[in-house]
Short mmCIF file of C-alpha atoms and ligand atoms in Angstrom, two decimals:
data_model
loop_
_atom_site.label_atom_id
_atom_site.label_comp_id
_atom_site.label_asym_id
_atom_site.label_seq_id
_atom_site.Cartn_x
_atom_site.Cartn_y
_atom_site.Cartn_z
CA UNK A 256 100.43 67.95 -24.06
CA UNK A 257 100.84 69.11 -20.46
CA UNK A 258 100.19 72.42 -18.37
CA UNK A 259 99.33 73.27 -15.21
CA UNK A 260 96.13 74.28 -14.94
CA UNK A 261 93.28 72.23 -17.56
CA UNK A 262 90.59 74.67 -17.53
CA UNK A 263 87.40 72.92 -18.83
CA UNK A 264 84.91 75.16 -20.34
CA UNK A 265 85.06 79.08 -21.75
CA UNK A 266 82.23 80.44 -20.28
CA UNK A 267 82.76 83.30 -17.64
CA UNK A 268 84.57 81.27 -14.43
CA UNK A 269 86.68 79.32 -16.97
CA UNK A 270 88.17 82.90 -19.29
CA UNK A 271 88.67 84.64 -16.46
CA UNK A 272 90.43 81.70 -14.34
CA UNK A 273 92.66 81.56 -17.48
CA UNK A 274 93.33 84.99 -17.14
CA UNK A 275 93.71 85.51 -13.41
CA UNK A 276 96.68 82.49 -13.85
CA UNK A 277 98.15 83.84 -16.90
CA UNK A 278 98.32 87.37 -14.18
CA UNK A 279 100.98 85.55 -12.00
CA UNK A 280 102.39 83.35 -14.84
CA UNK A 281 100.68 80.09 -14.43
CA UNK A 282 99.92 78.15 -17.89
CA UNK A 283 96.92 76.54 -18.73
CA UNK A 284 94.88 75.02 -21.37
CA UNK A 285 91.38 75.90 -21.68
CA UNK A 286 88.85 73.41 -23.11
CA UNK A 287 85.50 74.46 -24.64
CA UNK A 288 82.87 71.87 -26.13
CA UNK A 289 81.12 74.63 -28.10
CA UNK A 290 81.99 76.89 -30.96
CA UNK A 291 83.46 80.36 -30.82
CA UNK A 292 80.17 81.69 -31.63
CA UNK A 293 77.94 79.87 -30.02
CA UNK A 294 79.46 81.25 -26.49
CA UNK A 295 79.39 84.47 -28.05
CA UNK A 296 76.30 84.64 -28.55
CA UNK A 297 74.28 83.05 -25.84
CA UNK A 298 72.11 85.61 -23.84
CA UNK A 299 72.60 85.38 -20.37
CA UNK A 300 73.29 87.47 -17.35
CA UNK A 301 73.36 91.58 -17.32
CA UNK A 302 74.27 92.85 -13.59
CA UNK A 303 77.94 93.20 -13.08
CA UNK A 304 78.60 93.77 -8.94
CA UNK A 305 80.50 96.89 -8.23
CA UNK A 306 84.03 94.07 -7.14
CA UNK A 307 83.21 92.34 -10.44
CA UNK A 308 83.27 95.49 -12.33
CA UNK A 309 86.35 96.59 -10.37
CA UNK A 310 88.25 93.28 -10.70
CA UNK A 311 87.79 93.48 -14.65
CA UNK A 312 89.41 96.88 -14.64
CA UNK A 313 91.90 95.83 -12.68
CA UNK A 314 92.62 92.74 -14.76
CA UNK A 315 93.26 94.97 -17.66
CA UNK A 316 90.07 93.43 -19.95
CA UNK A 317 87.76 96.20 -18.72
CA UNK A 318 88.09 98.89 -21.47
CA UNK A 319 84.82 98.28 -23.53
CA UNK A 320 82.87 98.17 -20.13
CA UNK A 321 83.87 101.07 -18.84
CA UNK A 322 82.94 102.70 -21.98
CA UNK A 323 79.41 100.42 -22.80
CA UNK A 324 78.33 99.31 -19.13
CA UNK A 325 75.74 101.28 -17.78
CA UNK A 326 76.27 102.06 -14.26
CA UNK A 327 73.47 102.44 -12.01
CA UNK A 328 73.04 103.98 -9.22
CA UNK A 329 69.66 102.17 -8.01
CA UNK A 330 66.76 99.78 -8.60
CA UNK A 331 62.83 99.91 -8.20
CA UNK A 332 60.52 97.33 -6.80
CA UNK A 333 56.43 97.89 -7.99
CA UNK A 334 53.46 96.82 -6.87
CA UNK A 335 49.85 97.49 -6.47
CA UNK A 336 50.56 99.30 -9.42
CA UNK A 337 53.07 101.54 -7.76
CA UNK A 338 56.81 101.72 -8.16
CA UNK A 339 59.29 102.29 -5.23
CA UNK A 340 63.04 103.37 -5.80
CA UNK A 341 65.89 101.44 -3.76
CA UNK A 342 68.79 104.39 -3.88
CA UNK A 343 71.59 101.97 -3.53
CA UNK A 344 74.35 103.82 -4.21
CA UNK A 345 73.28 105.80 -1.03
CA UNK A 346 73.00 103.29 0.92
CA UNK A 347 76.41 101.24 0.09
CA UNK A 348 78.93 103.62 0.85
CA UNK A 349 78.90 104.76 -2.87
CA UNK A 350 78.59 100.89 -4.50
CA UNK A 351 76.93 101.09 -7.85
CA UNK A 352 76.03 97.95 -9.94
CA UNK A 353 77.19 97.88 -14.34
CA UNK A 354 74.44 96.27 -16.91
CA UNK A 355 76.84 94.52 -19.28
CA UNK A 356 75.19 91.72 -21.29
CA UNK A 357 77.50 88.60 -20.49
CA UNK A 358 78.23 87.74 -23.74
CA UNK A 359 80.32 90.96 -23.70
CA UNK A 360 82.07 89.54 -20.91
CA UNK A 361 82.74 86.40 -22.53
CA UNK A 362 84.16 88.45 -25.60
CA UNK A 363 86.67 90.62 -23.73
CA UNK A 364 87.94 87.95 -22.13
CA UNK A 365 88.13 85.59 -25.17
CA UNK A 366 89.92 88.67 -26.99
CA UNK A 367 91.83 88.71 -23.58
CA UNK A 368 92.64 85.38 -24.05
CA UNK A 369 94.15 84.88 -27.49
CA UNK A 370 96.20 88.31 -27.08
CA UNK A 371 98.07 86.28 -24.19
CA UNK A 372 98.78 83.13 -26.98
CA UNK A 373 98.10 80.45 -24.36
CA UNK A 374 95.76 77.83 -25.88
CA UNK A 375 91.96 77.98 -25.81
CA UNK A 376 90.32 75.00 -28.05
CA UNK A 377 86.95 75.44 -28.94
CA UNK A 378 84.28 72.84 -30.33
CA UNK A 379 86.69 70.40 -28.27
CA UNK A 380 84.61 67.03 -28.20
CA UNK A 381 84.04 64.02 -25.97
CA UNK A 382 85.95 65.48 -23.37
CA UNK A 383 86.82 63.58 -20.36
CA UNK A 384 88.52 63.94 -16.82
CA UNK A 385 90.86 61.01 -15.41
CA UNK A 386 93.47 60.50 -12.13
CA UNK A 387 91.62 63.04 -10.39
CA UNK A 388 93.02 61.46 -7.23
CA UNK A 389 96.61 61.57 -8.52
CA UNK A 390 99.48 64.11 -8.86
CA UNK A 391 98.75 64.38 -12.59
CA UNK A 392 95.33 64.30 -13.47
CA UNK A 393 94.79 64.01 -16.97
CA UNK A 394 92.46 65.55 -19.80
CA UNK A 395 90.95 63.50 -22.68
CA UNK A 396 89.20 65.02 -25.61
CA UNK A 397 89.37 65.47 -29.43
CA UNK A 398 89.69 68.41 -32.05
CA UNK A 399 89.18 67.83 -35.59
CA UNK A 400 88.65 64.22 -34.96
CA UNK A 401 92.54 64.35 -33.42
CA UNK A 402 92.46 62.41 -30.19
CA UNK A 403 94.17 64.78 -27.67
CA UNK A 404 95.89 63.99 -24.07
CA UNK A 405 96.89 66.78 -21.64
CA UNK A 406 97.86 66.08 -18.56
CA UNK A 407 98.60 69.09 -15.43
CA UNK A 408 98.85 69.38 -12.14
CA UNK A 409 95.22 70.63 -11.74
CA UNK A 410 91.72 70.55 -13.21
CA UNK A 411 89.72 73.41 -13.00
CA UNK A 412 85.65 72.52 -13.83
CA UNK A 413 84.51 75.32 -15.34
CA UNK A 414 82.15 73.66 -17.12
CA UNK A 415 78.65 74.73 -16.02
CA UNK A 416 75.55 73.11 -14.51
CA UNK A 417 75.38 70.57 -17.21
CA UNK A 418 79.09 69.58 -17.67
CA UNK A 419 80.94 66.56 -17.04
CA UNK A 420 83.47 67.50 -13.68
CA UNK A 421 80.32 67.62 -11.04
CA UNK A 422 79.48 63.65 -12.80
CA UNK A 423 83.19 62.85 -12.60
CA UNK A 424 83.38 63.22 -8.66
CA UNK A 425 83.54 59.55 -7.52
CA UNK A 426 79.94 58.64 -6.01
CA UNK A 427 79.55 59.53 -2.60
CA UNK A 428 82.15 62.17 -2.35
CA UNK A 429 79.46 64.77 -3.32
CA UNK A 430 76.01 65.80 -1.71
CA UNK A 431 74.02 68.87 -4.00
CA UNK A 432 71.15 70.79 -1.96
CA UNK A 433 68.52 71.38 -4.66
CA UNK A 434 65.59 73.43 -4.85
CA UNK A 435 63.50 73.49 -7.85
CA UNK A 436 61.16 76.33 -8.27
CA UNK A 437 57.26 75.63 -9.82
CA UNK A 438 58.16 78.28 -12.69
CA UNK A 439 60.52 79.94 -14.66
CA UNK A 440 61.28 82.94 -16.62
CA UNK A 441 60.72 83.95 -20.55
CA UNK A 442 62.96 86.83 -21.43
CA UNK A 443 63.13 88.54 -24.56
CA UNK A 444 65.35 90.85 -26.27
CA UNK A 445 63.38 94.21 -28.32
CA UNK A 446 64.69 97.02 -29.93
CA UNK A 447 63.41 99.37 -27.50
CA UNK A 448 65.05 102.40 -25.77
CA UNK A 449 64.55 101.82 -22.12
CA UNK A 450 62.16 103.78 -20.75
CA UNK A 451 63.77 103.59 -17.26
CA UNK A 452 67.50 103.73 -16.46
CA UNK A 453 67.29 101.56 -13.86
CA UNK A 454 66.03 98.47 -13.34
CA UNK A 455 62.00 97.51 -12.86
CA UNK A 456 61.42 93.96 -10.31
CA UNK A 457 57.40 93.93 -10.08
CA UNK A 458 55.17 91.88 -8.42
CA UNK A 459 51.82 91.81 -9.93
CA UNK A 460 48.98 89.58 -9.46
CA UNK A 461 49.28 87.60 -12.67
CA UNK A 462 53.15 86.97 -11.87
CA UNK A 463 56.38 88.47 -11.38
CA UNK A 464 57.79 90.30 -14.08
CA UNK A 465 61.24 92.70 -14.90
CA UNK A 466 62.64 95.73 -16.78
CA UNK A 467 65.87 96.09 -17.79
CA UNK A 468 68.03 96.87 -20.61
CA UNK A 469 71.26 96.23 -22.48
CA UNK A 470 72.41 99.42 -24.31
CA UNK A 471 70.49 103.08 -25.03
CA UNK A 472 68.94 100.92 -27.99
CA UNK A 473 67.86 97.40 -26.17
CA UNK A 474 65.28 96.43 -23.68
CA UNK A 475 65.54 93.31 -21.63
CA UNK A 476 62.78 92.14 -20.31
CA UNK A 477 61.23 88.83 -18.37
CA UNK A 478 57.91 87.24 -17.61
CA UNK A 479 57.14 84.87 -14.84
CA UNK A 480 55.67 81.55 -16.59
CA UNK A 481 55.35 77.89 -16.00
CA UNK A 482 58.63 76.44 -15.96
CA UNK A 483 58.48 73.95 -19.12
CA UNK A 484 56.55 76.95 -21.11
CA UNK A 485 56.71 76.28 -24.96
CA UNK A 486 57.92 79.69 -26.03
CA UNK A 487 55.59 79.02 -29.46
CA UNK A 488 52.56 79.54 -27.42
CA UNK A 489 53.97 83.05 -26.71
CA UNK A 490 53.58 85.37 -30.24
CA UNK A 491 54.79 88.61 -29.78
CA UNK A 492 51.87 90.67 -29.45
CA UNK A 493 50.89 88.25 -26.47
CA UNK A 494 53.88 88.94 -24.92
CA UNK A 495 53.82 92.38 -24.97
CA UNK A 496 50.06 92.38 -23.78
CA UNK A 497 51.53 90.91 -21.06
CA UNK A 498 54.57 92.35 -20.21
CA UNK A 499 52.64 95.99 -20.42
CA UNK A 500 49.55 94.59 -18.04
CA UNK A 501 52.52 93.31 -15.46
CA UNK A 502 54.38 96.18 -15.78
CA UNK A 503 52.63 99.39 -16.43
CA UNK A 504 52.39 101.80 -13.21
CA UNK A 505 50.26 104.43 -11.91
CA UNK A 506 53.46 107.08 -12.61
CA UNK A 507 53.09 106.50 -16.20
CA UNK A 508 55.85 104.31 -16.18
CA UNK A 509 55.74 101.32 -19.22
CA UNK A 510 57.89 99.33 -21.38
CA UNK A 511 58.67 101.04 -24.47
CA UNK A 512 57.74 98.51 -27.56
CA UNK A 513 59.63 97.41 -30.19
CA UNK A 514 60.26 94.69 -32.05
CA UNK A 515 61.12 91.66 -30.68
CA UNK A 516 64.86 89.73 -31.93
CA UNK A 517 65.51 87.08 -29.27
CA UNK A 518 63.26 85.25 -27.05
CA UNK A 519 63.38 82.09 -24.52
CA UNK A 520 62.27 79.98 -21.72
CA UNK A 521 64.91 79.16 -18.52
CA UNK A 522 63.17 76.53 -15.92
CA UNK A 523 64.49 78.27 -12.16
CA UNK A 524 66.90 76.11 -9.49
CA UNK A 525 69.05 76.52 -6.84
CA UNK A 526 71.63 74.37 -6.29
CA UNK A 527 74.74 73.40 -4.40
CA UNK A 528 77.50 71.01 -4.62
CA UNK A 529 79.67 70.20 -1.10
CA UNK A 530 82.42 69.56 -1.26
CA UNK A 531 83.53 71.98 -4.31
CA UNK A 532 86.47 69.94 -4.98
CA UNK A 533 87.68 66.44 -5.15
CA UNK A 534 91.75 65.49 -5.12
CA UNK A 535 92.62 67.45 -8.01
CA UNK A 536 89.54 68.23 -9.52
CA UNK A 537 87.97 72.09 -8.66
CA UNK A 538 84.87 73.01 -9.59
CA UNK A 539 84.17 76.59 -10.04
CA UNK A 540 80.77 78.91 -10.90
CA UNK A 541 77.74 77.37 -12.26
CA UNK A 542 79.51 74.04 -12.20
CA UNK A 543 79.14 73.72 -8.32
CA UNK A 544 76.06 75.47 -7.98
CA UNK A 545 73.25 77.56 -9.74
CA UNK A 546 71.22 80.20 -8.28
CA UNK A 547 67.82 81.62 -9.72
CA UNK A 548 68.79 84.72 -11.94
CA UNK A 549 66.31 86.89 -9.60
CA UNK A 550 68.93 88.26 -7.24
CA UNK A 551 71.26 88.67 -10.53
CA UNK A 552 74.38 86.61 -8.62
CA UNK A 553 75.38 83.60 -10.68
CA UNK A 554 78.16 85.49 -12.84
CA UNK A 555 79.10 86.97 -10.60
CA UNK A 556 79.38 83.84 -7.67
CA UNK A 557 81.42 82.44 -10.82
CA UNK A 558 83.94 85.41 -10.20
CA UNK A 559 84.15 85.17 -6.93
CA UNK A 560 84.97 81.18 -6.91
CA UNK A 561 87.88 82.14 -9.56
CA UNK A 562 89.17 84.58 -7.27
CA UNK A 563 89.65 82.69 -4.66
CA UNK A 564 91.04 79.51 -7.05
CA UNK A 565 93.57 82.13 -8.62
CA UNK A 566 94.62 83.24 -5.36
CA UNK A 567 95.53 79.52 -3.90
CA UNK A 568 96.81 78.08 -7.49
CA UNK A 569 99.37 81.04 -7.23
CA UNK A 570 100.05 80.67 -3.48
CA UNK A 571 100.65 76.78 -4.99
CA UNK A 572 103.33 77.02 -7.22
CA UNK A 573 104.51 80.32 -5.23
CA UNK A 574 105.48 78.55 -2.14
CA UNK A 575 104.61 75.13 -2.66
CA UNK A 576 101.86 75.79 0.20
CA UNK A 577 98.68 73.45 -0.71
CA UNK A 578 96.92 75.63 2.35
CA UNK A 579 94.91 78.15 0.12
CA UNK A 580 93.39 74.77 -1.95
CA UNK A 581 92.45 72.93 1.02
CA UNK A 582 90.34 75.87 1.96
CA UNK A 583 89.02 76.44 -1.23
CA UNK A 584 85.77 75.17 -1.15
CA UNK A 585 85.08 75.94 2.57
CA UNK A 586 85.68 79.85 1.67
CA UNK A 587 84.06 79.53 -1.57
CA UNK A 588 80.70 78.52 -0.04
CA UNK A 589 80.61 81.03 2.55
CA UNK A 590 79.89 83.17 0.04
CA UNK A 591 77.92 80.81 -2.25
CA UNK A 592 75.34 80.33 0.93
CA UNK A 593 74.94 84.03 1.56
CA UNK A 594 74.41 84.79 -2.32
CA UNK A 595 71.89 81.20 -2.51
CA UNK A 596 69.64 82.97 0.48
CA UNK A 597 69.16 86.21 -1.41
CA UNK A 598 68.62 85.09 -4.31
CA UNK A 599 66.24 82.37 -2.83
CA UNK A 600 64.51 85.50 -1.01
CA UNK A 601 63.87 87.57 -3.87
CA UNK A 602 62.50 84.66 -5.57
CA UNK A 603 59.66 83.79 -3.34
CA UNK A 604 59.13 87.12 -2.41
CA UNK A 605 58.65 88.67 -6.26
CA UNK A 606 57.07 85.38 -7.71
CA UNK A 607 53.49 83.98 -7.37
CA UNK A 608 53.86 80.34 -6.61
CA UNK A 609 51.03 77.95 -8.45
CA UNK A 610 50.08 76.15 -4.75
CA UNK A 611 49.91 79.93 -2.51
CA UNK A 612 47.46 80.53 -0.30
CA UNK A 613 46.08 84.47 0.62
CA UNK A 614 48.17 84.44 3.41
CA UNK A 615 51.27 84.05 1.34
CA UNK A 616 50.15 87.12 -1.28
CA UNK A 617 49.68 89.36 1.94
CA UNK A 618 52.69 88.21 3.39
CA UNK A 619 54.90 88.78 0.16
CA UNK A 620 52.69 92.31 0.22
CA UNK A 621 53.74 93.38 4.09
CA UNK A 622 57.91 92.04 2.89
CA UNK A 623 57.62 94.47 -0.01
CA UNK A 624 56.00 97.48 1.98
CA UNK A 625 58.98 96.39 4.80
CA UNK A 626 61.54 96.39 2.46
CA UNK A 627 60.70 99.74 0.65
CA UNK A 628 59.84 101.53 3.64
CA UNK A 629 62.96 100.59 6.21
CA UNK A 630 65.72 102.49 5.87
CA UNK A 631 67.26 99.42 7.72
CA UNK A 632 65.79 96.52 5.23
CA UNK A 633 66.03 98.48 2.27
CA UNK A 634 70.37 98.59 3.42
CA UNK A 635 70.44 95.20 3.88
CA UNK A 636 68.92 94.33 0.05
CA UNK A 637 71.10 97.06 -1.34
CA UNK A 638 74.41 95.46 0.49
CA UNK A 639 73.42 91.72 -1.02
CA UNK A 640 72.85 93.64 -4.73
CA UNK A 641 75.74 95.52 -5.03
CA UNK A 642 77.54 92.47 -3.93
CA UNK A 643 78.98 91.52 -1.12
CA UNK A 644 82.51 92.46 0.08
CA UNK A 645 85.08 90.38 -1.72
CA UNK A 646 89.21 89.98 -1.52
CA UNK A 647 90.78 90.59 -4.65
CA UNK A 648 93.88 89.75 -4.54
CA UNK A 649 96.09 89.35 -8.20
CA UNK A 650 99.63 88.35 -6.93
P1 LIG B 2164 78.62 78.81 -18.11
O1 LIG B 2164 78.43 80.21 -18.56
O2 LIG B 2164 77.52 77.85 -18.25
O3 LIG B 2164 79.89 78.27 -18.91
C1 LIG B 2164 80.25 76.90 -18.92
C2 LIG B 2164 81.01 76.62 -20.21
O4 LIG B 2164 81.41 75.26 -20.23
C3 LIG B 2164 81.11 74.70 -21.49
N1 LIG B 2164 80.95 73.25 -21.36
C4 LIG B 2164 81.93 72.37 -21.66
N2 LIG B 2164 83.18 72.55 -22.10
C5 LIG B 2164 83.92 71.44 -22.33
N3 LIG B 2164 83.46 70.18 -22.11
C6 LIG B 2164 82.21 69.96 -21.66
N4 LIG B 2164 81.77 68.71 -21.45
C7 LIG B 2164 81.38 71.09 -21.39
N5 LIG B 2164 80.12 71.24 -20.94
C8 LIG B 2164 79.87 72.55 -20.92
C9 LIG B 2164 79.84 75.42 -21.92
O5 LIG B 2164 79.63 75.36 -23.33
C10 LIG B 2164 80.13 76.82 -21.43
O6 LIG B 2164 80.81 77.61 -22.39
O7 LIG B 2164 79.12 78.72 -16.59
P2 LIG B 2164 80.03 79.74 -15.73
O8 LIG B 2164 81.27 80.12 -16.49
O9 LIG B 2164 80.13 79.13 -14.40
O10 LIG B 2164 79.19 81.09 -15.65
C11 LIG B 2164 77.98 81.13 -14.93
C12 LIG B 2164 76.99 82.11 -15.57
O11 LIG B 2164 76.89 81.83 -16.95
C13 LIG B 2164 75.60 82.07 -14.93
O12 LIG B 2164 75.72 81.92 -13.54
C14 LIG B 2164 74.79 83.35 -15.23
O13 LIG B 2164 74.46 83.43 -16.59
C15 LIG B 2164 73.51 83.37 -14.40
N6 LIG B 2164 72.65 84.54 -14.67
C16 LIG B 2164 72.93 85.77 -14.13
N7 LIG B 2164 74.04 85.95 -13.37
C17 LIG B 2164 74.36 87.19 -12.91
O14 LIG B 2164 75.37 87.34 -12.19
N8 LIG B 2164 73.59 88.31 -13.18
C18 LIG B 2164 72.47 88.22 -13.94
O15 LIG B 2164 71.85 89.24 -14.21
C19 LIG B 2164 72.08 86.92 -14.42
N9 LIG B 2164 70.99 86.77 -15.17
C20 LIG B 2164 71.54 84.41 -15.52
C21 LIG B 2164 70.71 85.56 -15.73
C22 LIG B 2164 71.23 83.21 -16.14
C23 LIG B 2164 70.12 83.14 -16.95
N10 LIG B 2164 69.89 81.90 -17.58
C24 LIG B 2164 69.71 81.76 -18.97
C25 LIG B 2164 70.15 80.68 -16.84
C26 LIG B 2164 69.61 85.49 -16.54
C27 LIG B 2164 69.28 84.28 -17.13
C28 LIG B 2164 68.03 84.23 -17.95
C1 LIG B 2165 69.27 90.94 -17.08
O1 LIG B 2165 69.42 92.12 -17.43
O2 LIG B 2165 69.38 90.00 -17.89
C2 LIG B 2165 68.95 90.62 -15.68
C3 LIG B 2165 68.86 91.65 -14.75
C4 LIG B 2165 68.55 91.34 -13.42
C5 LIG B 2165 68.31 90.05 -13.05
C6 LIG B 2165 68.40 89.02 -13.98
C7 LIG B 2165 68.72 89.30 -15.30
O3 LIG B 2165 67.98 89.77 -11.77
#
């Protein structure tokens, strides 16, 4: 088998790389370890940035968002029991961020994908990257115990924090920047109107805690907790107990309650991997790097790096012009940076760290009274949240 583009793993950076190349008429092959419904169904991310909302429109797989996203307009941030609105759509020139559950994504562009008949294996295993450092880099893996070979002219690593591209960089050629946060985050899913329409970040004294939502019908919801929690010392009524003491608000404002249908533990990192690409090997989204979901970027940092990977693959086998992949990972992490030190900002300014001392808890105090009450720092959060700006460019 050959193509020109391998595309290891389905997972948001690797469907919509598939798609952004199948745009200008470049073939590839994508290759996913994991079943059809497994990627379906994993609960992830739910903030779409006002480009990433745009770019799915404009890639023609945005129908069910525009009619299911919910679009909003701003954010709160609580604390000492009182909650503060951020207007961002005010302050962004009109930018506006979409709650779509990214398993929706993943759906659209999976339905995307097999509407376009270009291959997309699934439950692919053992696979394996080769001749990274030659003009045809090769794939190895095996479906229904068939051993399969496809060689192309690139490899794009789609394949997440825990894949195998990152590993197959030859040592030395790679340095990550790693921080690893002293807790992490259980979420759970309840059917639950929301009883905001807009999103809830508090900082309380017992830990950070947030509101939000997936549909008129589904809360979303996450609690601050040690970072190897075991989600079985967590029954539902202590959750909520919880989640209401964290949350609730002098205004009245609370959690509606319902019952609970999915719940889970996620440890918190940031990460970064420099270079982002090796020879012929490209590593794209979570693959490269991982943020902490508190600034609600890692999606959408995977759309971005695909954007920019489209854009040079096409200006590739365009014009034969290898000038748009040799910047590749220099432009990529411009961007990656910027999105790792807001997202590393409203982490340590929304959580309570195990080893903080008074002065930290008034200092995180004074950044949330600074950032609710400028007009100037209140812009500059809004700007990072709704995204920011991005070239789109489909060919
Ligand atoms: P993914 O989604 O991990 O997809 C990688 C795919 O590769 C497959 N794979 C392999 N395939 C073949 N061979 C192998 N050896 C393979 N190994 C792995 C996997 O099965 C998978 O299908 O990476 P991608 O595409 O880079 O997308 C990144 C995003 O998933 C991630 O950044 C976000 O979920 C992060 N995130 C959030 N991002 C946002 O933009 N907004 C949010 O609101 C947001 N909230 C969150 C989040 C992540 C969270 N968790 C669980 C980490 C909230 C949470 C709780
Ligand atoms: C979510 O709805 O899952 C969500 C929202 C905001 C975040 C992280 C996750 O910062």
């Amino acid at each position: 088998m050959h193509t020109q583009v391998a595309i290891i793993g389905a997972g948001p950076a690797g469907l919509l790389l598939g798609h952004l190349l199948h745009l200008r008429g470049i073939d590839s092959v994508i290759v996913e370890n994991r079943s059809r419904d497994y990627v379906i169904e994993r609960v992830r991310a739910g903030v779409l940035e006002q480009w990433t909302v745009d770019l799915m429109i404009a890639m023609g797989v945005g129908q069910r968002l525009q009619h299911e996203g919910l679009r909003h307009e701003g954010l709160y941030f609580s604390f000492n029991g009182q909650r503060h609105h951020i207007h961002l759509t005010e302050l962004t020139g009109g930018k506006s961020i979409t709650v779509y559950g990214q398993n929706e994504v993943v759906k659209d562009l999976i339905d995307a994908r097999l509407a376009t008949g270009r291959p997309l294996y699934f439950e692919a295993a053992n696979v394996a990257v080769a001749d990274i450092d030659s003009t045809r880099p090769v794939v190895r893996f095996q479906v229904d115990g068939q051993d399969q070979e496809l060689t192309c002219d690139y490899i794009a690593g789609c394949d997440g924090f825990h894949g195998i591209c990152r590993p197959g960089f030859p040592a030395g050629s790679l340095t990550g920047f790693d921080r690893v946060y002293p807790f992490g985050w259980l979420g759970i899913l309840a059917e639950a109107a929301p009883s905001s329409d807009e999103l809830v970040y508090t900082y309380h004294e017992r830990g950070f805690a947030l509101f939000s939502m997936r549909s008129p019908k589904v809360t979303r919801l996450y609690l601050q907790v040690p970072p190897e929690e075991d989600i079985a010392l967590w029954s539902d009524d202590r959750i909520w107990d919880e989640m209401l003491r964290r949350m609730s608000t002098v205004d009245g404002f609370k959690p509606n309650v319902g019952p609970i249908f999915q719940k889970g533990v996620t440890p918190m990192r940031s990460y970064v991997a420099e270079p982002m690409r090796h020879g012929r090997l490209f590593l794209a989204g979570d693959s490269a790097h991982i943020v902490p979901p508190t600034g609600a970027k890692g999606l959408n940092l995977a759309a971005a790096d695909v954007v920019v990977l489209a854009k040079a693959l096409g200006q590739f086998y365009k014009s034969n012009s290898a000038q748009g992949l040799d910047q590749y990972s220099d432009i990529c992490l411009r961007r990656v940076w910027k999105a790792q030190r807001f997202s590393w900002w409203m982490t340590q300014t929304l959580h309570r760290a195990p080893d903080e001392s008074p002065f930290d808890h008034r200092r995180q105090i004074a950044d949330l009274d600074y950032i609710t009450g400028s007009r100037a720092a209140m812009t500059s959060m809004a700007e990072n949240y709704v995204g920011l700006p991005m070239d789109v460019d489909l060919g």
